[in-house]
Short mmCIF file of C-alpha atoms in Angstrom, two decimals:
data_model
loop_
_atom_site.label_atom_id
_atom_site.label_comp_id
_atom_site.label_asym_id
_atom_site.label_seq_id
_atom_site.Cartn_x
_atom_site.Cartn_y
_atom_site.Cartn_z
CA MET A 7 -41.96 20.01 7.63
CA THR A 8 -44.08 21.16 4.71
CA GLU A 9 -42.64 23.39 2.03
CA VAL A 10 -43.15 27.10 2.67
CA SER A 11 -44.39 29.21 -0.22
CA SER A 12 -42.45 32.48 0.00
CA LEU A 13 -44.36 35.61 0.90
CA THR A 14 -41.27 37.83 0.53
CA GLY A 15 -42.28 41.25 -0.74
CA ARG A 16 -45.92 40.88 0.30
CA LEU A 17 -47.72 42.79 3.02
CA LEU A 18 -49.10 41.37 6.23
CA VAL A 19 -52.05 43.49 7.31
CA ALA A 20 -53.19 42.94 10.89
CA THR A 21 -56.78 41.79 11.20
CA PRO A 22 -58.95 43.72 13.67
CA ALA A 23 -58.94 40.56 15.84
CA LEU A 24 -55.13 40.50 16.28
CA ALA A 25 -54.65 41.03 20.02
CA ASP A 26 -50.87 41.74 20.14
CA PRO A 27 -50.45 45.50 20.84
CA ASN A 28 -47.14 45.47 18.92
CA PHE A 29 -49.13 44.81 15.76
CA ASP A 30 -52.42 46.65 16.32
CA ARG A 31 -53.46 47.82 12.81
CA ALA A 32 -49.93 47.13 11.60
CA VAL A 33 -48.88 46.84 7.96
CA VAL A 34 -45.74 44.68 7.72
CA LEU A 35 -43.57 44.42 4.61
CA LEU A 36 -42.04 40.93 4.53
CA LEU A 37 -38.36 41.23 3.63
CA ASP A 38 -37.64 37.52 3.95
CA HIS A 39 -39.84 34.44 4.31
CA ASP A 40 -38.70 30.84 4.00
CA GLU A 41 -38.60 27.59 5.97
CA GLU A 42 -36.17 29.16 8.47
CA GLY A 43 -38.63 31.90 9.46
CA SER A 44 -39.74 35.37 8.48
CA LEU A 45 -38.51 38.93 8.85
CA GLY A 46 -40.31 42.15 8.06
CA VAL A 47 -40.73 45.80 9.02
CA VAL A 48 -43.84 47.60 10.23
CA LEU A 49 -44.47 50.38 7.70
CA ASN A 50 -46.88 52.48 9.74
CA ARG A 51 -45.17 53.18 13.09
CA PRO A 52 -43.34 56.54 12.82
CA THR A 53 -41.37 57.63 15.88
CA PRO A 54 -40.61 61.22 16.92
CA VAL A 55 -36.88 60.61 16.27
CA GLY A 56 -35.53 62.29 13.14
CA VAL A 57 -33.34 60.26 10.77
CA GLY A 58 -30.68 62.99 11.11
CA ASP A 59 -30.54 62.37 14.86
CA ILE A 60 -29.21 58.84 14.43
CA LEU A 61 -27.99 58.52 10.82
CA GLU A 62 -27.12 62.06 9.83
CA SER A 63 -25.53 61.09 6.50
CA TRP A 64 -28.76 59.39 5.34
CA ALA A 65 -31.16 62.17 6.41
CA GLY A 66 -31.11 63.86 3.00
CA LEU A 67 -32.36 60.71 1.25
CA ALA A 68 -35.09 59.87 3.77
CA GLY A 69 -38.60 60.58 2.54
CA GLU A 70 -41.22 62.55 4.43
CA PRO A 71 -41.92 62.60 7.32
CA GLY A 72 -38.12 62.22 7.73
CA VAL A 73 -38.33 60.21 10.94
CA VAL A 74 -37.22 56.76 12.00
CA PHE A 75 -39.98 54.14 11.98
CA GLN A 76 -40.31 51.39 14.58
CA GLY A 77 -39.90 48.36 12.36
CA GLY A 78 -41.02 45.93 15.02
CA PRO A 79 -40.40 44.77 18.56
CA VAL A 80 -37.11 42.91 17.84
CA SER A 81 -33.63 44.56 18.03
CA LEU A 82 -34.81 48.15 18.49
CA ASP A 83 -31.17 49.25 18.69
CA SER A 84 -30.45 48.19 15.10
CA ALA A 85 -31.35 50.07 11.92
CA LEU A 86 -32.60 48.79 8.57
CA GLY A 87 -32.93 50.89 5.44
CA VAL A 88 -35.59 50.06 2.85
CA ALA A 89 -35.58 51.95 -0.43
CA VAL A 90 -37.48 52.03 -3.69
CA VAL A 91 -35.36 52.32 -6.81
CA PRO A 92 -37.56 53.49 -9.72
CA GLY A 93 -37.15 51.49 -12.91
CA GLU A 94 -36.02 48.35 -11.05
CA SER A 95 -39.46 46.78 -10.80
CA GLY A 96 -39.04 43.28 -12.19
CA ARG A 97 -36.13 44.26 -14.45
CA SER A 98 -33.59 41.47 -14.85
CA PRO A 99 -29.98 42.61 -15.03
CA ALA A 100 -28.13 41.95 -18.27
CA ARG A 101 -25.19 39.53 -18.19
CA GLY A 102 -22.36 41.10 -16.16
CA GLU A 103 -24.58 43.96 -14.95
CA GLU A 104 -25.20 44.59 -11.25
CA ALA A 105 -28.70 43.84 -9.92
CA GLY A 106 -29.56 47.43 -8.99
CA PRO A 107 -27.29 50.16 -7.68
CA LEU A 108 -24.35 49.47 -5.37
CA GLY A 109 -25.43 49.41 -1.74
CA TRP A 110 -28.96 48.20 -2.54
CA ARG A 111 -30.22 44.58 -2.58
CA ARG A 112 -33.54 43.78 -4.23
CA VAL A 113 -36.20 42.26 -1.99
CA HIS A 114 -39.14 42.38 -4.39
CA GLY A 115 -39.65 44.40 -7.57
CA ALA A 116 -38.37 47.95 -7.02
CA ILE A 117 -38.16 47.49 -3.23
CA GLY A 118 -34.84 46.63 -1.63
CA LEU A 119 -32.62 46.78 1.42
CA VAL A 120 -29.99 49.49 1.76
CA ASP A 121 -26.52 48.86 3.13
CA LEU A 122 -26.41 51.65 5.73
CA GLU A 123 -22.64 51.14 6.05
CA ALA A 124 -22.18 52.24 2.42
CA PRO A 125 -21.69 55.91 1.54
CA PRO A 126 -25.11 57.49 0.80
CA GLU A 127 -23.64 59.06 -2.36
CA LEU A 128 -23.62 55.59 -3.96
CA LEU A 129 -27.41 55.55 -3.90
CA ALA A 130 -28.31 59.23 -4.02
CA ALA A 131 -29.00 59.31 -7.77
CA ALA A 132 -30.91 56.01 -7.87
CA VAL A 133 -33.14 56.07 -4.77
CA GLY A 134 -36.70 57.25 -5.22
CA SER A 135 -37.58 56.93 -1.53
CA LEU A 136 -35.87 55.68 1.62
CA ARG A 137 -37.19 54.75 5.05
CA ILE A 138 -35.11 53.93 8.10
CA PHE A 139 -36.49 51.39 10.58
CA ALA A 140 -35.38 50.76 14.16
CA GLY A 141 -35.89 47.08 14.81
CA TYR A 142 -37.89 44.53 12.90
CA ALA A 143 -40.66 41.95 13.21
CA GLY A 144 -39.48 38.36 13.25
CA TRP A 145 -41.05 34.91 13.29
CA GLY A 146 -39.37 31.54 13.84
CA PRO A 147 -39.90 28.51 11.57
CA GLY A 148 -43.64 27.88 11.12
CA GLN A 149 -44.64 30.67 13.53
CA LEU A 150 -46.01 33.03 10.88
CA GLU A 151 -47.83 30.17 9.16
CA ASP A 152 -49.54 29.39 12.49
CA GLU A 153 -50.58 33.04 12.87
CA LEU A 154 -51.91 33.06 9.29
CA SER A 155 -53.98 29.92 9.88
CA ASP A 156 -55.30 31.50 13.12
CA GLY A 157 -56.56 34.46 11.04
CA ALA A 158 -54.26 37.08 12.57
CA TRP A 159 -53.10 38.55 9.23
CA TYR A 160 -54.37 39.33 5.76
CA VAL A 161 -51.73 38.76 3.06
CA VAL A 162 -51.87 41.24 0.18
CA GLU A 163 -49.62 42.47 -2.61
CA SER A 164 -47.33 45.38 -1.81
CA GLU A 165 -46.87 48.47 -3.96
CA PRO A 166 -43.64 50.51 -4.02
CA GLY A 167 -45.55 53.52 -2.63
CA ASP A 168 -46.39 51.61 0.57
CA VAL A 169 -42.78 51.91 1.72
CA SER A 170 -42.84 55.71 1.48
CA SER A 171 -46.46 56.51 2.27
CA PRO A 172 -46.62 60.21 3.24
CA SER A 173 -49.50 59.34 5.61
CA PRO A 174 -48.31 56.24 7.48
CA GLU A 175 -51.10 56.61 10.04
CA ARG A 176 -53.62 55.95 7.22
CA LEU A 177 -51.72 53.07 5.60
CA TRP A 178 -53.73 50.26 7.25
CA ARG A 179 -57.01 51.62 5.88
CA SER A 180 -55.64 52.58 2.47
CA VAL A 181 -54.04 49.15 1.84
CA LEU A 182 -57.29 47.41 2.75
CA ARG A 183 -59.42 49.88 0.78
CA ARG A 184 -57.55 49.16 -2.48
CA GLN A 185 -58.26 45.40 -2.30
CA ARG A 186 -60.72 44.02 -4.85
CA SER A 187 -62.53 41.80 -2.39
CA GLU A 188 -64.46 41.88 0.86
CA LEU A 189 -61.22 43.08 2.49
CA ALA A 190 -62.04 46.58 1.23
CA MET A 191 -64.94 46.61 3.71
CA VAL A 192 -62.60 45.82 6.62
CA ALA A 193 -61.04 49.27 6.09
CA THR A 194 -64.20 50.75 7.64
CA TYR A 195 -63.83 48.70 10.84
CA PRO A 196 -64.00 51.15 13.78
CA ASP A 197 -60.94 51.72 15.96
CA ASP A 198 -63.06 50.82 19.01
CA PRO A 199 -65.86 48.39 18.05
CA SER A 200 -67.55 48.90 21.44
CA LEU A 201 -68.45 52.46 20.37
CA ASN A 202 -70.32 51.15 17.32
#
């Protein structure tokens, strides 16, 4: 098997040609990517379920719109917390210092996973934004690489604000629009090309 260059912390943006309805116009934050496979969460699929309805103790830290997001089609009965900790972007901990606040594990820059079993008070002062995801998107070894070579996804850099976008329904277009390439033009692709 060839060596896999890690895409952890990057965004997968669904191309208009991607036929899987689970990922139609999806923006996926990759939380882990190596030779064993890939795991990420879809950032732009809010559900009508409030965070307080399933994780009441974390509701106060959840950013607007304050709902659970469908992180992907796998394990919809499990929850993942992703949080941005301001000031942690690329900072290396000093010798003997923790890498970020307790209950938070860095994924990329200021973005990290939250231990939802920990008391929310541990993170309350440090967290800039928090999103709760039901389920995740997962790929087995080589599966994502195959999808990338088939042209199903654009791979772009993430920004901490992507995790907590106040307008998740516009995230696909806004991520594409900020690219400094022909990808910016893809943001204008119509929802239904047959109406063009």
